[in-house]
Amino acid sequence: MKKILSLLAFLFCITLSIQLSAQTFTLEQFAAFNKLGMADFKKEMKGLNYRFYDKTEGLGFILSEYETPDYQSKIGKFEYEDKSDDRIEFEFKTKKEYDEYVKIILKAGYKETEKGKTLTKESYVDYYKNKEHIRLVIPKDVKNNRYTILVFK
């Protein structure tokens, strides 16, 4: 219980420093969201004024998604029964924000390890630092789709 309270206090302090107009998150915030259970994640999103968007239940996983009031970005948490692929998925609209995330990831010591295509034929780049894994996805049609950052647990 103390861990959860200290983590929530930490997240609260971080959220105070977020610029609400930009609605972007740091790598540390993504990692903290990954550590939260689904109930605490939902509370955190409500506290950040994100609105519930969708809930998907699949074979062995639950995905809860939230979006900003201005519809500019969306965040989701995948929670798997075996916890193996738990992750945070953050979608945003601009190439500028994508480029900023690349700079932040490289500055944090991540190394580009692989490039490929998703099942929907979008390009991605994987970055690793020790066992930490981040994937950046570029939409096929950058004008009408969103960029995505996946932060794996």
mmCIF file of N, CA, C and O in Angstrom, residues 76-133:
data_model
loop_
_atom_site.group_PDB
_atom_site.id
_atom_site.type_symbol
_atom_site.label_atom_id
_atom_site.label_comp_id
_atom_site.label_asym_id
_atom_site.label_seq_id
_atom_site.Cartn_x
_atom_site.Cartn_y
_atom_site.Cartn_z
ATOM 1 N N GLY A 76 -3.356 4.687 -24.099
ATOM 2 C CA GLY A 76 -3.987 3.430 -23.734
ATOM 3 C C GLY A 76 -3.041 2.565 -22.937
ATOM 4 O O GLY A 76 -1.829 2.664 -23.051
ATOM 5 N N LYS A 77 -3.630 1.722 -22.106
ATOM 6 C CA LYS A 77 -2.842 0.777 -21.320
ATOM 7 C C LYS A 77 -3.314 -0.623 -21.672
ATOM 8 O O LYS A 77 -4.490 -0.939 -21.556
ATOM 9 N N PHE A 78 -2.359 -1.436 -22.130
ATOM 10 C CA PHE A 78 -2.609 -2.852 -22.381
ATOM 11 C C PHE A 78 -2.220 -3.604 -21.122
ATOM 12 O O PHE A 78 -1.100 -3.455 -20.632
ATOM 13 N N GLU A 79 -3.132 -4.430 -20.625
ATOM 14 C CA GLU A 79 -2.829 -5.250 -19.465
ATOM 15 C C GLU A 79 -3.150 -6.702 -19.840
ATOM 16 O O GLU A 79 -4.291 -7.028 -20.136
ATOM 17 N N TYR A 80 -2.110 -7.542 -19.861
ATOM 18 C CA TYR A 80 -2.249 -8.942 -20.229
ATOM 19 C C TYR A 80 -2.354 -9.812 -18.984
ATOM 20 O O TYR A 80 -1.787 -9.477 -17.938
ATOM 21 N N GLU A 81 -3.055 -10.936 -19.102
ATOM 22 C CA GLU A 81 -3.210 -11.857 -17.973
ATOM 23 C C GLU A 81 -1.865 -12.305 -17.426
ATOM 24 O O GLU A 81 -1.666 -12.356 -16.219
ATOM 25 N N ASP A 82 -0.924 -12.606 -18.321
ATOM 26 C CA ASP A 82 0.385 -13.082 -17.868
ATOM 27 C C ASP A 82 1.406 -11.954 -17.682
ATOM 28 O O ASP A 82 2.551 -12.203 -17.352
ATOM 29 N N LYS A 83 0.980 -10.722 -17.887
ATOM 30 C CA LYS A 83 1.809 -9.506 -17.698
ATOM 31 C C LYS A 83 2.993 -9.414 -18.653
ATOM 32 O O LYS A 83 3.796 -8.499 -18.564
ATOM 33 N N SER A 84 3.122 -10.318 -19.603
ATOM 34 C CA SER A 84 4.299 -10.370 -20.468
ATOM 35 C C SER A 84 4.367 -9.204 -21.455
ATOM 36 O O SER A 84 5.451 -8.729 -21.774
ATOM 37 N N ASP A 85 3.251 -8.760 -21.960
ATOM 38 C CA ASP A 85 3.251 -7.704 -22.974
ATOM 39 C C ASP A 85 2.572 -6.420 -22.510
ATOM 40 O O ASP A 85 2.154 -5.611 -23.334
ATOM 41 N N ASP A 86 2.433 -6.237 -21.190
ATOM 42 C CA ASP A 86 1.836 -4.997 -20.698
ATOM 43 C C ASP A 86 2.585 -3.822 -21.307
ATOM 44 O O ASP A 86 3.819 -3.855 -21.435
ATOM 45 N N ARG A 87 1.844 -2.800 -21.683
ATOM 46 C CA ARG A 87 2.497 -1.640 -22.284
ATOM 47 C C ARG A 87 1.568 -0.439 -22.273
ATOM 48 O O ARG A 87 0.364 -0.561 -22.095
ATOM 49 N N ILE A 88 2.179 0.702 -22.502
ATOM 50 C CA ILE A 88 1.467 1.956 -22.673
ATOM 51 C C ILE A 88 1.596 2.340 -24.139
ATOM 52 O O ILE A 88 2.669 2.222 -24.729
ATOM 53 N N GLU A 89 0.504 2.809 -24.714
ATOM 54 C CA GLU A 89 0.493 3.258 -26.102
ATOM 55 C C GLU A 89 -0.009 4.696 -26.113
ATOM 56 O O GLU A 89 -1.098 4.981 -25.619
ATOM 57 N N PHE A 90 0.800 5.596 -26.658
ATOM 58 C CA PHE A 90 0.442 7.008 -26.716
ATOM 59 C C PHE A 90 0.423 7.446 -28.167
ATOM 60 O O PHE A 90 1.403 7.264 -28.894
ATOM 61 N N GLU A 91 -0.705 7.995 -28.603
ATOM 62 C CA GLU A 91 -0.857 8.464 -29.985
ATOM 63 C C GLU A 91 -0.910 9.980 -29.999
ATOM 64 O O GLU A 91 -1.572 10.601 -29.168
ATOM 65 N N PHE A 92 -0.232 10.565 -30.981
ATOM 66 C CA PHE A 92 -0.202 12.019 -31.133
ATOM 67 C C PHE A 92 -0.176 12.352 -32.605
ATOM 68 O O PHE A 92 0.051 11.481 -33.452
ATOM 69 N N LYS A 93 -0.395 13.622 -32.952
ATOM 70 C CA LYS A 93 -0.626 13.979 -34.355
ATOM 71 C C LYS A 93 0.548 14.570 -35.120
ATOM 72 O O LYS A 93 0.530 14.557 -36.335
ATOM 73 N N THR A 94 1.558 15.087 -34.467
ATOM 74 C CA THR A 94 2.542 15.874 -35.219
ATOM 75 C C THR A 94 3.907 15.198 -35.363
ATOM 76 O O THR A 94 4.383 14.511 -34.454
ATOM 77 N N LYS A 95 4.514 15.440 -36.488
ATOM 78 C CA LYS A 95 5.874 14.966 -36.766
ATOM 79 C C LYS A 95 6.858 15.642 -35.818
ATOM 80 O O LYS A 95 7.844 15.034 -35.388
ATOM 81 N N LYS A 96 6.580 16.889 -35.490
ATOM 82 C CA LYS A 96 7.455 17.630 -34.571
ATOM 83 C C LYS A 96 7.546 16.917 -33.216
ATOM 84 O O LYS A 96 8.624 16.752 -32.667
ATOM 85 N N GLU A 97 6.404 16.471 -32.708
ATOM 86 C CA GLU A 97 6.385 15.747 -31.449
ATOM 87 C C GLU A 97 7.119 14.415 -31.583
ATOM 88 O O GLU A 97 7.862 13.996 -30.691
ATOM 89 N N TYR A 98 6.958 13.748 -32.719
ATOM 90 C CA TYR A 98 7.670 12.498 -32.997
ATOM 91 C C TYR A 98 9.180 12.732 -32.941
ATOM 92 O O TYR A 98 9.920 11.992 -32.291
ATOM 93 N N ASP A 99 9.644 13.774 -33.624
ATOM 94 C CA ASP A 99 11.077 14.094 -33.635
ATOM 95 C C ASP A 99 11.597 14.395 -32.232
ATOM 96 O O ASP A 99 12.724 14.018 -31.886
ATOM 97 N N GLU A 100 10.787 15.057 -31.419
ATOM 98 C CA GLU A 100 11.184 15.348 -30.037
ATOM 99 C C GLU A 100 11.341 14.061 -29.242
ATOM 100 O O GLU A 100 12.289 13.915 -28.475
ATOM 101 N N TYR A 101 10.417 13.124 -29.431
ATOM 102 C CA TYR A 101 10.529 11.844 -28.729
ATOM 103 C C TYR A 101 11.787 11.091 -29.168
ATOM 104 O O TYR A 101 12.466 10.484 -28.342
ATOM 105 N N VAL A 102 12.126 11.126 -30.444
ATOM 106 C CA VAL A 102 13.350 10.468 -30.910
ATOM 107 C C VAL A 102 14.558 11.062 -30.191
ATOM 108 O O VAL A 102 15.418 10.330 -29.674
ATOM 109 N N LYS A 103 14.623 12.383 -30.114
ATOM 110 C CA LYS A 103 15.741 13.045 -29.423
ATOM 111 C C LYS A 103 15.805 12.643 -27.956
ATOM 112 O O LYS A 103 16.875 12.339 -27.421
ATOM 113 N N ILE A 104 14.668 12.623 -27.294
ATOM 114 C CA ILE A 104 14.610 12.272 -25.873
ATOM 115 C C ILE A 104 15.046 10.827 -25.657
ATOM 116 O O ILE A 104 15.808 10.520 -24.738
ATOM 117 N N ILE A 105 14.568 9.940 -26.515
ATOM 118 C CA ILE A 105 14.907 8.514 -26.405
ATOM 119 C C ILE A 105 16.410 8.301 -26.580
ATOM 120 O O ILE A 105 17.045 7.598 -25.796
ATOM 121 N N LEU A 106 16.986 8.922 -27.593
ATOM 122 C CA LEU A 106 18.427 8.771 -27.831
ATOM 123 C C LEU A 106 19.244 9.402 -26.703
ATOM 124 O O LEU A 106 20.246 8.837 -26.256
ATOM 125 N N LYS A 107 18.801 10.554 -26.232
ATOM 126 C CA LYS A 107 19.511 11.238 -25.143
ATOM 127 C C LYS A 107 19.460 10.407 -23.851
ATOM 128 O O LYS A 107 20.383 10.453 -23.041
ATOM 129 N N ALA A 108 18.390 9.648 -23.677
ATOM 130 C CA ALA A 108 18.237 8.814 -22.481
ATOM 131 C C ALA A 108 19.079 7.542 -22.547
ATOM 132 O O ALA A 108 19.081 6.747 -21.617
ATOM 133 N N GLY A 109 19.783 7.341 -23.662
ATOM 134 C CA GLY A 109 20.672 6.188 -23.764
ATOM 135 C C GLY A 109 20.103 4.990 -24.497
ATOM 136 O O GLY A 109 20.729 3.932 -24.530
ATOM 137 N N TYR A 110 18.942 5.135 -25.087
ATOM 138 C CA TYR A 110 18.374 4.044 -25.882
ATOM 139 C C TYR A 110 19.119 3.966 -27.210
ATOM 140 O O TYR A 110 19.569 4.980 -27.745
ATOM 141 N N LYS A 111 19.213 2.760 -27.740
ATOM 142 C CA LYS A 111 19.861 2.536 -29.031
ATOM 143 C C LYS A 111 18.833 1.984 -30.012
ATOM 144 O O LYS A 111 18.040 1.101 -29.673
ATOM 145 N N GLU A 112 18.884 2.504 -31.231
ATOM 146 C CA GLU A 112 18.021 1.982 -32.284
ATOM 147 C C GLU A 112 18.482 0.572 -32.613
ATOM 148 O O GLU A 112 19.662 0.345 -32.870
ATOM 149 N N THR A 113 17.543 -0.386 -32.602
ATOM 150 C CA THR A 113 17.937 -1.780 -32.822
ATOM 151 C C THR A 113 17.286 -2.420 -34.039
ATOM 152 O O THR A 113 17.862 -3.329 -34.621
ATOM 153 N N GLU A 114 16.110 -1.992 -34.390
ATOM 154 C CA GLU A 114 15.406 -2.664 -35.474
ATOM 155 C C GLU A 114 14.400 -1.722 -36.124
ATOM 156 O O GLU A 114 13.810 -0.876 -35.470
ATOM 157 N N LYS A 115 14.215 -1.900 -37.430
ATOM 158 C CA LYS A 115 13.168 -1.208 -38.172
ATOM 159 C C LYS A 115 12.318 -2.268 -38.834
ATOM 160 O O LYS A 115 12.801 -3.341 -39.169
ATOM 161 N N GLY A 116 11.044 -1.949 -39.014
ATOM 162 C CA GLY A 116 10.172 -2.927 -39.653
ATOM 163 C C GLY A 116 8.827 -2.325 -39.988
ATOM 164 O O GLY A 116 8.651 -1.111 -40.004
ATOM 165 N N LYS A 117 7.880 -3.204 -40.253
ATOM 166 C CA LYS A 117 6.504 -2.812 -40.586
ATOM 167 C C LYS A 117 5.557 -3.546 -39.648
ATOM 168 O O LYS A 117 5.757 -4.720 -39.345
ATOM 169 N N THR A 118 4.511 -2.854 -39.233
ATOM 170 C CA THR A 118 3.476 -3.476 -38.418
ATOM 171 C C THR A 118 2.568 -4.303 -39.318
ATOM 172 O O THR A 118 2.710 -4.278 -40.550
ATOM 173 N N LEU A 119 1.612 -4.995 -38.721
ATOM 174 C CA LEU A 119 0.650 -5.770 -39.500
ATOM 175 C C LEU A 119 -0.153 -4.891 -40.457
ATOM 176 O O LEU A 119 -0.589 -5.336 -41.505
ATOM 177 N N THR A 120 -0.336 -3.621 -40.084
ATOM 178 C CA THR A 120 -1.085 -2.690 -40.930
ATOM 179 C C THR A 120 -0.169 -1.900 -41.874
ATOM 180 O O THR A 120 -0.572 -0.894 -42.428
ATOM 181 N N LYS A 121 1.073 -2.360 -42.023
ATOM 182 C CA LYS A 121 2.061 -1.805 -42.958
ATOM 183 C C LYS A 121 2.581 -0.413 -42.584
ATOM 184 O O LYS A 121 3.082 0.310 -43.414
ATOM 185 N N GLU A 122 2.496 -0.067 -41.296
ATOM 186 C CA GLU A 122 3.096 1.181 -40.835
ATOM 187 C C GLU A 122 4.542 0.897 -40.443
ATOM 188 O O GLU A 122 4.861 -0.161 -39.907
ATOM 189 N N SER A 123 5.425 1.838 -40.692
ATOM 190 C CA SER A 123 6.840 1.676 -40.339
ATOM 191 C C SER A 123 7.034 1.884 -38.843
ATOM 192 O O SER A 123 6.366 2.715 -38.231
ATOM 193 N N TYR A 124 7.977 1.114 -38.278
ATOM 194 C CA TYR A 124 8.317 1.322 -36.873
ATOM 195 C C TYR A 124 9.819 1.236 -36.684
ATOM 196 O O TYR A 124 10.539 0.681 -37.505
ATOM 197 N N VAL A 125 10.260 1.814 -35.564
ATOM 198 C CA VAL A 125 11.657 1.738 -35.145
ATOM 199 C C VAL A 125 11.657 1.330 -33.675
ATOM 200 O O VAL A 125 10.946 1.927 -32.861
ATOM 201 N N ASP A 126 12.435 0.295 -33.343
ATOM 202 C CA ASP A 126 12.567 -0.166 -31.967
ATOM 203 C C ASP A 126 13.829 0.412 -31.345
ATOM 204 O O ASP A 126 14.874 0.505 -32.003
ATOM 205 N N TYR A 127 13.723 0.759 -30.072
ATOM 206 C CA TYR A 127 14.843 1.279 -29.293
ATOM 207 C C TYR A 127 14.925 0.473 -28.004
ATOM 208 O O TYR A 127 13.901 0.175 -27.384
ATOM 209 N N TYR A 128 16.141 0.113 -27.616
ATOM 210 C CA TYR A 128 16.364 -0.634 -26.384
ATOM 211 C C TYR A 128 17.428 0.040 -25.542
ATOM 212 O O TYR A 128 18.386 0.615 -26.058
ATOM 213 N N LYS A 129 17.228 -0.065 -24.232
ATOM 214 C CA LYS A 129 18.244 0.323 -23.251
ATOM 215 C C LYS A 129 18.143 -0.730 -22.153
ATOM 216 O O LYS A 129 17.126 -0.801 -21.459
ATOM 217 N N ASN A 130 19.167 -1.559 -22.064
ATOM 218 C CA ASN A 130 19.129 -2.732 -21.179
ATOM 219 C C ASN A 130 17.923 -3.583 -21.575
ATOM 220 O O ASN A 130 17.828 -3.996 -22.704
ATOM 221 N N LYS A 131 16.968 -3.774 -20.684
ATOM 222 C CA LYS A 131 15.779 -4.562 -21.030
ATOM 223 C C LYS A 131 14.575 -3.675 -21.338
ATOM 224 O O LYS A 131 13.488 -4.190 -21.585
ATOM 225 N N GLU A 132 14.766 -2.372 -21.313
ATOM 226 C CA GLU A 132 13.673 -1.446 -21.599
ATOM 227 C C GLU A 132 13.487 -1.322 -23.109
ATOM 228 O O GLU A 132 14.453 -1.193 -23.848
ATOM 229 N N HIS A 133 12.237 -1.341 -23.538
ATOM 230 C CA HIS A 133 11.916 -1.379 -24.963
ATOM 231 C C HIS A 133 10.886 -0.298 -25.292
ATOM 232 O O HIS A 133 9.841 -0.206 -24.662
#
